[in-house]
Coordinates of C-alpha atoms in Angstrom, one line a residue:
M1 CA 34.2 58.6 -72.3
N2 CA 33.6 60.9 -70.2
N3 CA 29.9 61.1 -71.5
R4 CA 29.5 57.3 -71.5
F5 CA 31.0 57.4 -67.9
N6 CA 28.5 60.2 -67.4
N7 CA 26.0 58.0 -68.8
V8 CA 26.6 55.1 -66.8
N9 CA 26.6 57.2 -63.4
T10 CA 23.3 58.5 -64.3
G11 CA 22.0 54.9 -64.6
K12 CA 23.2 53.6 -61.5
N13 CA 22.0 57.1 -59.6
R14 CA 18.6 56.1 -61.1
Q15 CA 18.7 52.5 -60.1
G16 CA 19.8 53.5 -56.7
A17 CA 16.8 56.3 -56.5
Y18 CA 14.2 53.3 -57.5
A19 CA 15.7 50.9 -55.1
F20 CA 15.4 53.8 -52.2
A21 CA 11.8 54.7 -53.3
A22 CA 10.9 50.8 -53.4
R23 CA 12.1 50.4 -49.7
I24 CA 10.2 53.5 -48.5
M25 CA 6.9 51.9 -50.2
L26 CA 7.6 48.7 -48.3
V27 CA 8.0 50.3 -44.9
I28 CA 4.9 52.3 -45.5
L29 CA 2.9 49.1 -46.6
T30 CA 4.2 47.4 -43.6
M31 CA 3.0 49.9 -41.2
A32 CA -0.4 50.1 -42.8
V33 CA -0.6 46.5 -42.6
C34 CA 0.1 46.5 -38.6
L35 CA -2.5 49.4 -37.9
M36 CA -4.9 47.3 -39.6
I37 CA -4.5 44.3 -37.6
P38 CA -6.7 44.8 -34.7
T39 CA -5.0 44.4 -31.1
P40 CA -7.3 42.6 -28.0
A41 CA -8.1 46.0 -27.1
D42 CA -9.0 47.1 -30.5
K43 CA -11.0 43.8 -30.7
A44 CA -13.2 44.8 -27.5
N45 CA -13.8 48.1 -28.8
A46 CA -14.4 47.1 -32.4
V47 CA -17.5 48.1 -34.3
S48 CA -19.4 45.9 -36.3
I49 CA -20.0 46.7 -40.0
S50 CA -22.3 45.0 -42.0
V51 CA -20.8 42.6 -44.5
N52 CA -23.7 42.2 -46.7
G53 CA -24.5 45.9 -47.4
D54 CA -22.6 49.4 -47.1
E55 CA -22.9 51.5 -44.0
K56 CA -25.7 53.5 -44.9
G57 CA -27.9 50.3 -45.5
M58 CA -30.3 48.7 -42.9
I59 CA -28.6 46.3 -40.4
K60 CA -29.2 42.2 -41.3
N61 CA -29.6 39.5 -39.0
S62 CA -25.4 38.6 -39.7
D63 CA -24.9 42.3 -38.0
R64 CA -27.0 41.6 -35.3
E65 CA -25.4 38.4 -34.5
A66 CA -22.0 39.9 -35.0
A67 CA -22.9 42.9 -32.6
Y68 CA -24.1 40.1 -30.0
V69 CA -20.8 38.1 -30.1
I70 CA -18.8 41.6 -29.6
L71 CA -20.8 42.9 -26.3
I72 CA -20.9 39.4 -24.6
E73 CA -17.0 39.0 -25.0
Y74 CA -16.5 42.5 -24.0
M75 CA -18.8 41.7 -21.0
N76 CA -16.9 38.4 -20.3
D77 CA -13.9 40.3 -20.3
L78 CA -15.2 42.9 -17.6
K79 CA -16.2 39.6 -15.3
R80 CA -12.8 38.5 -15.3
R81 CA -12.0 41.3 -13.0
D82 CA -12.6 41.2 -9.3
L83 CA -16.4 42.1 -9.6
S84 CA -19.0 41.6 -6.7
A85 CA -22.4 39.7 -7.4
A86 CA -24.2 42.7 -7.7
Q87 CA -21.8 44.4 -10.4
K88 CA -22.2 41.0 -12.6
A89 CA -25.8 41.0 -11.9
E90 CA -26.0 44.6 -13.4
L91 CA -23.9 43.5 -16.6
D92 CA -26.3 40.7 -17.2
E93 CA -29.0 43.1 -17.1
I94 CA -27.4 45.3 -19.3
M95 CA -26.7 42.5 -21.7
Y96 CA -30.0 41.2 -21.6
D97 CA -31.4 44.8 -22.7
A98 CA -29.2 45.3 -25.2
N99 CA -29.8 41.5 -26.8
V100 CA -33.4 42.3 -26.7
F101 CA -33.1 45.9 -28.3
I102 CA -31.1 44.8 -31.1
A103 CA -32.7 41.6 -31.6
N104 CA -36.0 43.8 -32.2
T105 CA -35.2 47.2 -33.4
E106 CA -34.6 48.1 -37.2
M107 CA -31.7 50.4 -37.5
T108 CA -28.7 51.3 -39.9
V109 CA -25.1 50.3 -39.5
N110 CA -24.3 53.5 -38.1
Q111 CA -27.1 53.5 -35.4
L112 CA -26.0 50.2 -34.5
A113 CA -22.4 50.9 -34.2
T114 CA -23.1 54.0 -32.1
Y115 CA -25.3 51.7 -29.7
E116 CA -22.6 49.2 -29.1
V117 CA -20.4 52.1 -27.9
T118 CA -23.0 53.3 -25.7
V119 CA -23.8 49.7 -24.2
K120 CA -19.8 49.1 -23.6
E121 CA -19.8 52.4 -21.6
R122 CA -22.7 51.4 -19.3
M123 CA -20.8 48.0 -19.1
E124 CA -17.5 49.6 -18.1
A125 CA -19.1 52.2 -15.7
A126 CA -21.0 49.2 -14.0
A127 CA -17.7 47.2 -13.6
A128 CA -16.0 50.2 -12.4
K129 CA -18.4 50.8 -9.5
E130 CA -16.7 50.8 -5.9
V131 CA -18.7 48.3 -3.8
P132 CA -17.1 49.2 -0.1
S133 CA -20.1 48.4 1.8
A134 CA -23.6 46.8 1.7
N135 CA -25.5 49.7 0.2
K136 CA -24.3 48.6 -3.2
F137 CA -26.0 45.1 -2.6
L138 CA -29.5 46.4 -2.0
F139 CA -31.7 46.0 -5.2
I140 CA -35.6 45.6 -6.0
D141 CA -35.7 42.1 -6.9
N142 CA -36.0 41.2 -10.8
T143 CA -39.7 39.8 -10.1
S144 CA -41.2 43.0 -9.2
A145 CA -44.0 44.2 -11.7
I146 CA -44.5 47.7 -13.0
T147 CA -47.4 49.4 -11.4
A148 CA -50.1 50.6 -13.4
A149 CA -52.4 53.4 -12.1
K150 CA -55.0 56.2 -13.2
Y151 CA -55.6 59.9 -12.6
D152 CA -57.4 60.7 -9.3
E153 CA -57.1 56.9 -8.2
Q154 CA -55.2 55.4 -5.2
T155 CA -52.5 53.0 -5.8
A156 CA -50.0 51.0 -4.1
I157 CA -46.3 50.7 -4.7
T158 CA -44.8 47.6 -3.4
L159 CA -40.8 47.4 -3.1
S160 CA -39.5 44.1 -2.7
V161 CA -35.9 44.6 -1.4
V162 CA -33.4 42.1 -1.4
N163 CA -29.7 42.0 0.0
L164 CA -27.0 40.7 -2.1
G165 CA -24.2 41.4 0.3
D166 CA -22.4 39.4 2.6
T167 CA -23.8 40.5 6.0
S168 CA -27.2 41.7 7.2
V169 CA -28.6 44.9 7.3
S170 CA -31.0 45.9 9.9
D171 CA -33.4 48.8 11.0
V172 CA -33.9 49.8 7.3
V173 CA -35.9 53.3 6.8
I174 CA -37.2 53.9 3.3
T175 CA -38.7 57.3 2.2
P176 CA -40.0 58.3 -1.1
V177 CA -37.9 60.9 -2.9
V178 CA -40.8 63.3 -3.5
D179 CA -40.6 66.1 -6.0
T180 CA -42.6 69.4 -6.8
S181 CA -42.4 68.8 -10.6
K182 CA -45.2 66.6 -12.0
K183 CA -42.8 65.1 -14.7
K184 CA -40.9 63.6 -11.8
W185 CA -43.5 63.0 -9.2
P186 CA -47.2 62.1 -10.2
F187 CA -48.8 61.7 -7.3
V188 CA -50.7 64.2 -4.8
I189 CA -48.3 65.3 -2.1
Q190 CA -50.2 64.4 1.1
T191 CA -47.3 64.3 3.9
A192 CA -44.0 65.8 4.7
S193 CA -42.6 62.1 5.2
D194 CA -44.0 58.6 4.5
A195 CA -41.4 56.3 5.9
R196 CA -41.5 52.4 6.2
V197 CA -39.2 50.3 8.4
I198 CA -37.9 46.9 7.8
D199 CA -36.2 45.2 10.9
N200 CA -33.8 43.0 9.0
I201 CA -32.8 41.9 5.5
A202 CA -30.8 38.7 5.4
P203 CA -27.7 38.2 2.8
A204 CA -28.5 36.0 -0.3
K205 CA -25.7 34.2 -2.1
S206 CA -27.7 34.5 -5.2
I207 CA -30.2 36.2 -7.0
E208 CA -32.6 33.1 -7.0
Q209 CA -31.8 32.6 -3.2
S210 CA -32.5 36.6 -2.7
V211 CA -36.3 36.2 -3.6
G212 CA -37.2 33.9 -0.8
L213 CA -35.3 36.6 1.7
A214 CA -36.5 39.6 0.3
K215 CA -38.5 41.8 2.2
Q216 CA -41.6 44.1 0.9
A217 CA -42.7 47.6 2.0
T218 CA -45.9 49.0 0.5
W219 CA -47.0 52.8 -0.1
Y220 CA -50.2 53.9 -1.0
F221 CA -50.3 57.0 -3.1
V222 CA -53.1 59.3 -5.2
V223 CA -52.2 59.7 -8.8
A224 CA -52.7 63.6 -9.3
S225 CA -55.8 64.8 -11.5
D226 CA -53.4 66.6 -13.8
A227 CA -50.8 63.7 -14.0
M228 CA -49.2 62.9 -17.7
T229 CA -49.6 59.6 -19.6
G230 CA -46.2 57.8 -19.2
V231 CA -44.0 55.7 -17.3
Y232 CA -42.3 57.4 -14.1
P233 CA -39.3 56.2 -12.5
I234 CA -40.0 56.5 -8.6
T235 CA -36.7 56.4 -6.5
F236 CA -36.7 55.9 -2.4
H237 CA -34.0 56.6 -0.3
A238 CA -32.8 53.9 2.3
I239 CA -30.8 54.4 5.5
Y240 CA -29.9 51.2 7.6
Y241 CA -27.2 49.9 9.8
R242 CA -24.6 47.3 8.7
N243 CA -21.8 46.3 11.2
G244 CA -22.8 49.1 13.3
A245 CA -22.5 51.8 10.9
V246 CA -25.1 53.8 9.3
E247 CA -25.1 53.6 5.4
E248 CA -27.5 54.8 2.6
A249 CA -28.8 53.4 -0.7
D250 CA -31.3 54.5 -3.4
L251 CA -34.0 52.0 -4.9
K252 CA -35.6 53.1 -7.9
T253 CA -39.0 51.3 -9.3
Y254 CA -41.2 52.4 -12.4
I255 CA -45.0 53.2 -12.5
N256 CA -47.3 53.6 -15.5
I257 CA -49.8 56.3 -15.2
T258 CA -52.6 57.0 -17.5
G259 CA -53.5 60.6 -17.5
K260 CA -56.3 62.5 -19.0
A261 CA -55.9 63.2 -22.5
S262 CA -55.8 66.8 -21.8
S263 CA -52.9 66.4 -19.5
G264 CA -50.6 65.2 -22.5
K265 CA -47.8 62.5 -22.4
L266 CA -44.9 62.3 -20.4
E267 CA -41.8 63.5 -22.5
T268 CA -38.7 61.2 -21.7
D269 CA -35.2 62.3 -22.4
D270 CA -35.0 60.6 -25.8
E271 CA -38.0 62.5 -27.0
A272 CA -36.6 65.6 -25.6
T273 CA -33.4 65.5 -27.6
P274 CA -33.7 66.2 -31.0
T275 CA -30.9 63.5 -32.0
E276 CA -31.3 60.6 -34.6
T277 CA -34.0 58.2 -33.2
L278 CA -33.9 54.3 -33.5
K279 CA -37.1 53.1 -34.5
T280 CA -38.2 50.3 -32.6
S281 CA -41.1 47.6 -33.4
T282 CA -41.0 45.4 -29.9
P283 CA -44.9 45.1 -29.3
R284 CA -45.9 46.0 -25.6
I285 CA -49.1 45.3 -23.8
I286 CA -50.1 47.4 -20.8
V287 CA -52.8 48.2 -18.7
T288 CA -54.6 51.6 -19.3
G289 CA -57.4 51.1 -16.9
F290 CA -60.0 49.3 -15.1
T291 CA -63.3 49.3 -13.5
T292 CA -65.4 47.2 -10.8
D293 CA -69.0 46.1 -10.7
P294 CA -70.4 47.2 -8.6
E295 CA -68.2 50.2 -8.4
T296 CA -67.4 50.1 -4.3
V297 CA -66.1 46.5 -3.7
M298 CA -67.1 45.2 0.0
A299 CA -65.3 42.6 1.8
G300 CA -67.3 39.4 1.5
D301 CA -69.0 40.6 -1.6
T302 CA -68.7 39.1 -5.2
F303 CA -67.6 41.6 -7.9
N304 CA -67.0 41.7 -12.0
L305 CA -63.3 43.1 -12.8
T306 CA -62.8 44.6 -15.9
V307 CA -59.2 45.4 -17.1
T308 CA -58.5 47.2 -20.5
V309 CA -55.1 46.4 -22.2
E310 CA -53.4 48.0 -25.2
N311 CA -51.1 46.7 -27.6
T312 CA -48.7 50.0 -28.0
S313 CA -46.9 48.9 -31.2
D314 CA -48.7 50.8 -34.2
K315 CA -46.9 48.4 -36.7
T316 CA -47.0 44.8 -34.9
A317 CA -49.9 42.5 -34.0
V318 CA -49.8 40.5 -30.9
S319 CA -51.3 37.2 -30.8
N320 CA -52.1 33.7 -28.8
I321 CA -51.9 35.8 -25.6
Q322 CA -52.7 34.3 -22.1
F323 CA -53.6 36.7 -19.1
D324 CA -53.3 35.3 -15.6
F325 CA -54.7 37.0 -12.7
K326 CA -53.4 36.4 -9.4
A327 CA -54.1 38.4 -6.3
A328 CA -51.2 39.4 -4.0
Q329 CA -50.4 37.3 -1.1
E330 CA -51.4 38.6 2.2
G331 CA -50.3 37.6 5.8
S332 CA -47.2 37.8 7.7
E333 CA -46.5 33.9 8.3
K334 CA -46.2 31.2 5.5
E335 CA -49.0 29.3 7.0
T336 CA -51.1 32.1 7.5
T337 CA -50.9 33.4 3.7
Y338 CA -53.8 33.9 1.7
E339 CA -55.1 35.5 -1.7
A340 CA -57.3 38.8 -1.0
F341 CA -59.2 37.7 -4.0
L342 CA -60.6 34.4 -5.5
P343 CA -62.1 33.7 -9.0
T344 CA -65.8 32.3 -8.6
S345 CA -65.3 30.0 -11.8
G346 CA -62.1 28.6 -10.0
S347 CA -59.6 29.5 -13.1
S348 CA -57.9 32.9 -12.9
T349 CA -56.7 32.6 -16.6
L350 CA -58.3 34.2 -19.9
Y351 CA -56.9 33.6 -23.6
V352 CA -57.2 36.5 -26.2
D353 CA -56.4 35.4 -29.8
R354 CA -55.1 38.6 -31.4
I355 CA -54.9 42.5 -30.6
G356 CA -54.0 44.5 -33.7
P357 CA -51.5 47.0 -33.8
G358 CA -52.7 50.1 -31.4
E359 CA -55.7 48.3 -30.7
S360 CA -57.4 47.5 -27.1
T361 CA -59.3 44.9 -25.7
D362 CA -61.2 44.3 -22.5
L363 CA -60.8 41.6 -20.0
S364 CA -63.7 40.6 -17.7
I365 CA -63.3 38.4 -14.4
E366 CA -65.8 37.4 -11.6
M367 CA -63.8 37.4 -8.2
T368 CA -64.9 37.2 -4.5
A369 CA -63.2 39.6 -1.7
R370 CA -62.4 37.6 1.3
A371 CA -64.7 38.7 4.4
D372 CA -62.0 39.5 6.6
L373 CA -60.2 41.7 4.5
T374 CA -59.2 45.3 6.4
Q375 CA -60.1 48.1 4.5
K376 CA -57.2 49.2 2.2
P377 CA -56.4 48.6 -1.3
Y378 CA -55.4 45.4 -2.7
V379 CA -53.0 44.4 -5.6
I380 CA -54.0 42.1 -8.4
N381 CA -51.2 41.1 -10.7
L382 CA -51.6 40.4 -14.4
D383 CA -49.1 38.0 -16.2
M384 CA -49.2 38.1 -20.2
A385 CA -47.5 35.8 -22.4
Y386 CA -47.9 36.7 -26.0
E387 CA -46.0 36.3 -29.6
D388 CA -45.6 38.5 -32.5
S389 CA -46.2 38.3 -36.0
K390 CA -43.1 36.5 -36.6
H391 CA -44.0 34.0 -33.3
N392 CA -41.4 35.8 -31.2
P393 CA -42.5 35.0 -27.5
Y394 CA -42.7 37.9 -25.0
T395 CA -43.8 38.1 -21.3
A396 CA -44.9 40.9 -19.4
Q397 CA -46.5 41.9 -15.8
S398 CA -48.8 44.5 -14.6
N399 CA -51.0 45.2 -11.6
V400 CA -54.0 46.9 -10.6
S401 CA -55.0 48.1 -7.3
I402 CA -58.5 47.6 -6.0
P403 CA -59.7 49.5 -2.9
V404 CA -61.8 46.9 -0.3
K405 CA -64.2 48.6 1.9
Q406 CA -65.6 47.4 5.3
E407 CA -68.9 47.8 6.4
A408 CA -69.2 49.9 9.8
R409 CA -70.5 48.2 12.3
V410 CA -71.9 50.4 15.1
D411 CA -73.9 49.7 18.2
S412 CA -74.5 51.1 21.6
G413 CA -75.2 49.8 25.2
D414 CA -78.1 50.3 27.6
A415 CA -78.4 53.8 28.7
E416 CA -78.1 54.8 32.6
I417 CA -80.4 58.3 33.1
T418 CA -80.6 59.9 36.0
P419 CA -83.4 60.9 37.0
E420 CA -85.8 59.5 34.7
N421 CA -88.4 62.1 35.5
V422 CA -87.5 65.9 35.9
E423 CA -89.4 69.3 35.9
V424 CA -88.8 72.1 33.5
G425 CA -85.5 73.8 34.5
Q426 CA -83.8 70.9 36.1
S427 CA -81.0 68.7 34.2
V428 CA -80.4 64.9 33.5
N429 CA -77.6 62.8 33.2
V430 CA -77.3 60.4 30.2
M431 CA -74.8 57.8 30.1
F432 CA -74.2 54.7 27.6
P433 CA -71.3 53.2 25.7
V434 CA -70.8 53.3 21.6
Y435 CA -69.1 50.1 20.3
N436 CA -67.2 50.0 17.0
K437 CA -67.8 46.1 16.2
G438 CA -66.6 46.3 12.6
K439 CA -63.2 46.2 11.0
T440 CA -62.8 49.9 9.8
I441 CA -61.8 52.9 12.1
L442 CA -64.5 55.5 12.5
Y443 CA -63.6 59.1 12.7
N444 CA -65.1 62.1 14.3
V445 CA -67.5 60.0 16.3
Q446 CA -70.0 62.1 18.1
V447 CA -73.5 62.4 19.5
E448 CA -76.1 64.9 19.4
F449 CA -79.8 65.0 21.3
V450 CA -82.7 65.8 19.6
S451 CA -85.8 66.6 21.7
E452 CA -88.4 69.6 22.0
S453 CA -88.3 69.1 25.7
F454 CA -84.2 69.3 26.3
T455 CA -81.2 71.2 25.1
G456 CA -77.5 70.6 25.3
G457 CA -75.7 67.0 25.7
S458 CA -73.6 67.2 22.5
T459 CA -70.5 64.8 23.0
F460 CA -67.7 64.3 20.6
L461 CA -65.8 61.0 21.0
G462 CA -63.2 61.2 18.0
K463 CA -61.7 58.2 16.5
L464 CA -62.8 54.7 17.4
D465 CA -60.7 51.8 16.3
P466 CA -62.0 48.3 15.4
G467 CA -63.0 47.0 18.4
A468 CA -62.6 50.1 20.5
T469 CA -65.5 51.4 22.9
G470 CA -66.5 55.3 23.3
N471 CA -68.3 56.3 26.4
V472 CA -71.1 59.0 26.3
D473 CA -71.6 61.2 29.4
A474 CA -73.8 64.1 28.8
M475 CA -76.0 66.4 30.7
L476 CA -79.2 67.5 29.2
D477 CA -81.3 70.6 30.1
A478 CA -84.8 70.3 30.5
V479 CA -86.7 73.3 28.9
A480 CA -90.3 72.4 28.2
A481 CA -92.5 69.8 29.6
T482 CA -93.5 66.4 27.7
E483 CA -96.4 66.4 25.1
D484 CA -95.4 63.2 23.8
E485 CA -94.5 59.8 24.8
G486 CA -91.3 61.1 26.2
I487 CA -88.8 60.2 23.4
V488 CA -85.1 61.6 23.3
K489 CA -83.1 60.7 19.9
A490 CA -79.4 60.4 20.3
V491 CA -78.0 60.4 16.9
I492 CA -74.7 58.7 16.8
S493 CA -72.7 60.2 13.7
Y494 CA -69.0 59.2 12.2
E495 CA -67.3 59.4 9.3
D496 CA -65.4 56.8 6.9
E497 CA -61.8 57.2 5.5
A498 CA -63.4 59.2 2.5
G499 CA -65.2 61.5 4.7
N500 CA -68.8 60.2 4.3
V501 CA -71.2 60.8 7.1
T502 CA -73.1 58.1 8.7
E503 CA -76.0 58.5 11.4
V504 CA -77.2 55.8 13.9
E505 CA -80.3 56.8 16.1
K506 CA -80.9 55.6 19.6
E507 CA -84.2 56.4 21.4
L508 CA -84.3 57.1 24.9
N509 CA -87.1 57.8 27.3
I510 CA -87.2 60.9 29.8
F511 CA -90.4 62.5 30.9
V512 CA -90.0 66.5 31.7
S513 CA -93.0 67.8 34.0
E514 CA -94.2 71.5 34.9
S515 CA -92.3 73.2 37.5
Y516 CA -94.8 74.4 40.4
G517 CA -92.0 76.3 42.2
D518 CA -91.2 76.4 45.7
D519 CA -93.3 79.6 46.9
M520 CA -96.1 77.5 48.5
Y521 CA -93.9 76.4 51.2
D522 CA -92.4 79.7 51.9
M523 CA -95.2 80.7 54.3
P524 CA -94.3 82.9 57.5
E525 CA -93.6 80.7 60.5
I526 CA -92.7 83.9 62.9
D527 CA -95.5 85.5 65.2
E528 CA -93.3 88.2 66.8
D529 CA -96.3 90.4 68.2
G530 CA -97.8 87.5 69.9
D531 CA -101.4 88.4 68.5
G532 CA -101.9 84.9 67.2
I533 CA -101.6 86.1 63.6
M534 CA -98.4 85.5 61.4
D535 CA -96.6 88.2 60.8
G536 CA -97.8 90.1 57.6
M537 CA -100.9 88.3 57.3
D538 CA -104.5 89.4 57.6
Y539 CA -106.2 86.8 59.7
D540 CA -109.6 87.5 59.9
G541 CA -111.2 84.9 61.7
D542 CA -112.4 82.3 58.9
G543 CA -109.0 80.1 59.3
I544 CA -107.7 81.3 55.9
I545 CA -104.5 83.2 55.5
D546 CA -105.3 86.1 53.1
E547 CA -101.9 87.1 52.0
Y548 CA -101.2 83.6 50.1
Y549 CA -104.9 82.8 49.2
G550 CA -106.4 86.1 48.7
P551 CA -109.6 87.5 50.8
Q552 CA -111.9 84.8 51.2
K553 CA -115.8 85.2 51.4
K554 CA -116.9 84.6 55.0
S555 CA -119.4 81.8 55.6
F556 CA -122.2 81.8 58.3
S557 CA -120.8 80.5 61.8
I558 CA -122.6 79.2 65.2
P559 CA -121.5 80.6 68.5
W560 CA -119.7 78.7 70.9
W561 CA -122.2 78.9 73.8
V562 CA -124.9 77.6 71.5
W563 CA -122.9 74.5 71.1
L564 CA -122.4 74.0 74.6
I565 CA -126.1 74.2 75.5
V566 CA -126.6 71.3 72.8
G567 CA -124.1 69.4 74.6
F568 CA -125.7 69.9 77.9
F569 CA -129.1 68.5 76.5
G570 CA -127.6 65.8 74.7
V571 CA -126.0 64.7 78.1
A572 CA -129.2 65.0 79.8
V573 CA -131.0 63.1 77.1
I574 CA -128.7 60.0 77.7
V575 CA -129.2 60.2 81.4
V576 CA -132.8 60.1 81.2
V577 CA -132.7 57.5 79.0
I578 CA -130.5 55.4 81.0
V579 CA -132.7 55.9 84.3
I580 CA -135.8 54.8 82.4
I581 CA -134.0 51.4 81.4
V582 CA -132.8 50.8 84.8
V583 CA -136.4 51.1 86.2
A584 CA -138.1 49.2 83.9
K585 CA -135.4 46.4 84.5
K586 CA -136.3 46.8 88.2
K587 CA -140.1 46.6 87.9
K588 CA -139.6 43.3 85.7
L589 CA -137.3 41.4 88.1
A590 CA -139.7 42.6 91.2
A591 CA -142.9 41.0 88.9
E592 CA -141.3 37.8 88.3
L593 CA -140.4 37.5 92.1
A594 CA -144.4 38.2 93.2
K595 CA -145.2 35.6 90.7
I596 CA -143.1 32.9 92.1
D597 CA -144.4 33.6 95.8
D598 CA -147.9 33.2 94.9
E599 CA -147.3 29.8 93.4
E600 CA -145.7 28.7 96.8

């Protein structure tokens, strides 16, 4: 009995233990199921897992679509916060970049999951930014192209700055952030500061409206000879006034540099970090260089522009490519804007059927530079539209900077020469104007006088702006008598922006005669001893002063009394002649009277 009771108790104990264990398992399963059900926050942070394969396989289109949905939902959740227009625009930009990257990149499931987390972190950081003032609303508008440049060449970087705030900003001073590291600053450092000033930037209510309200600022840099090939981020620092307070902001743009082969390539942060990389097959077309024929483009001339473009993808070919050349607009007012270059054929569009992976091709177009352009580089934008092997469309934009030269026009006015004839040892004053009739600045203008008869007269005029006049006022010293036509050359020399020297000659007529000295007029004028002979002279009766002319040979002279006798006899002869004439007349008259008496 006791044994049966014990057996019954033992059975009951076993059943209770089984029931208790079952309850415990049910609780554990319930907790596991609860943990597996994602909360809204877990949804936002969920990582897409490929349904069609394991985590070690490559992602498929379904994985890409799932990742896109997760990221777009995450972004929309963030936008429900009280965000500014600038923050929302930054979220859109992050989402756009992520979509392009995921759609065109081959990667594993793990790599996609890692990338999703990275994108979410970027979105969260953009949404968490504080926007206390307008400095968070200053941006470079998204129509700004990436500039392309080559080593040892000058290039232009133009910032198109927009204000997405609610108030205007004024007195905007923008300076480039220069760095001595060639990995951060690929240009030659020429000045300590290179600031540009924008008077005012009006606020825009939308990104579309901001394009019309954008203000531009342009810098000209020379790419260093040892610059590496790659895309450099260039930062500009802005200081300005908003509501009477000083605020600051940083603006970033990019430039694609083509360096020497020996300089190597710019190493990006991704390349420098030995982590698992993502292979991308996105085809990109970039400008690797350009030439002009002739090499120097003068204002008003026609030239042939050849641009070399390259397909940077090593696996994907691009096809059905359209290139549009468009010169940047010049002029400050809408009514006076114009394009610096115009295609001679009337069309600025070129078509290329295909560019293979890693291949390059040349694009040639004939253009004419406007005659009234000032001497500086001008930008030509190159818009590109193309497709990959799967007919996915792409667009890109680049630009080249064409330096335009203006022919210097130097002229001079009539020269005023005082006196026009001089003797050796004397000086002459020469004055005439020098005119800059061109559209380019003349540097180190100076005038030299070249002649065997004169020395001196060098004149430095310095810089002459377009339309300016420099006045030459020089004194020339006569050192030798003129043996030719009396031509004196005034050589006018000047330099252009590159330091090239040009000379222009002007001919002047100035005669130089020998100097006879003043000693012929320095004879003594005082006879202190009263002897009738000038002091210091040896007057020997011949009427010649020996001291000046030297001893003279004496000639035969007639005494004075002989001249007196000759004069007396001369007078006597004259008297006798007169008496004879008078007597003859009286005799003739008497004869005539006697004849009359006889007739009576």
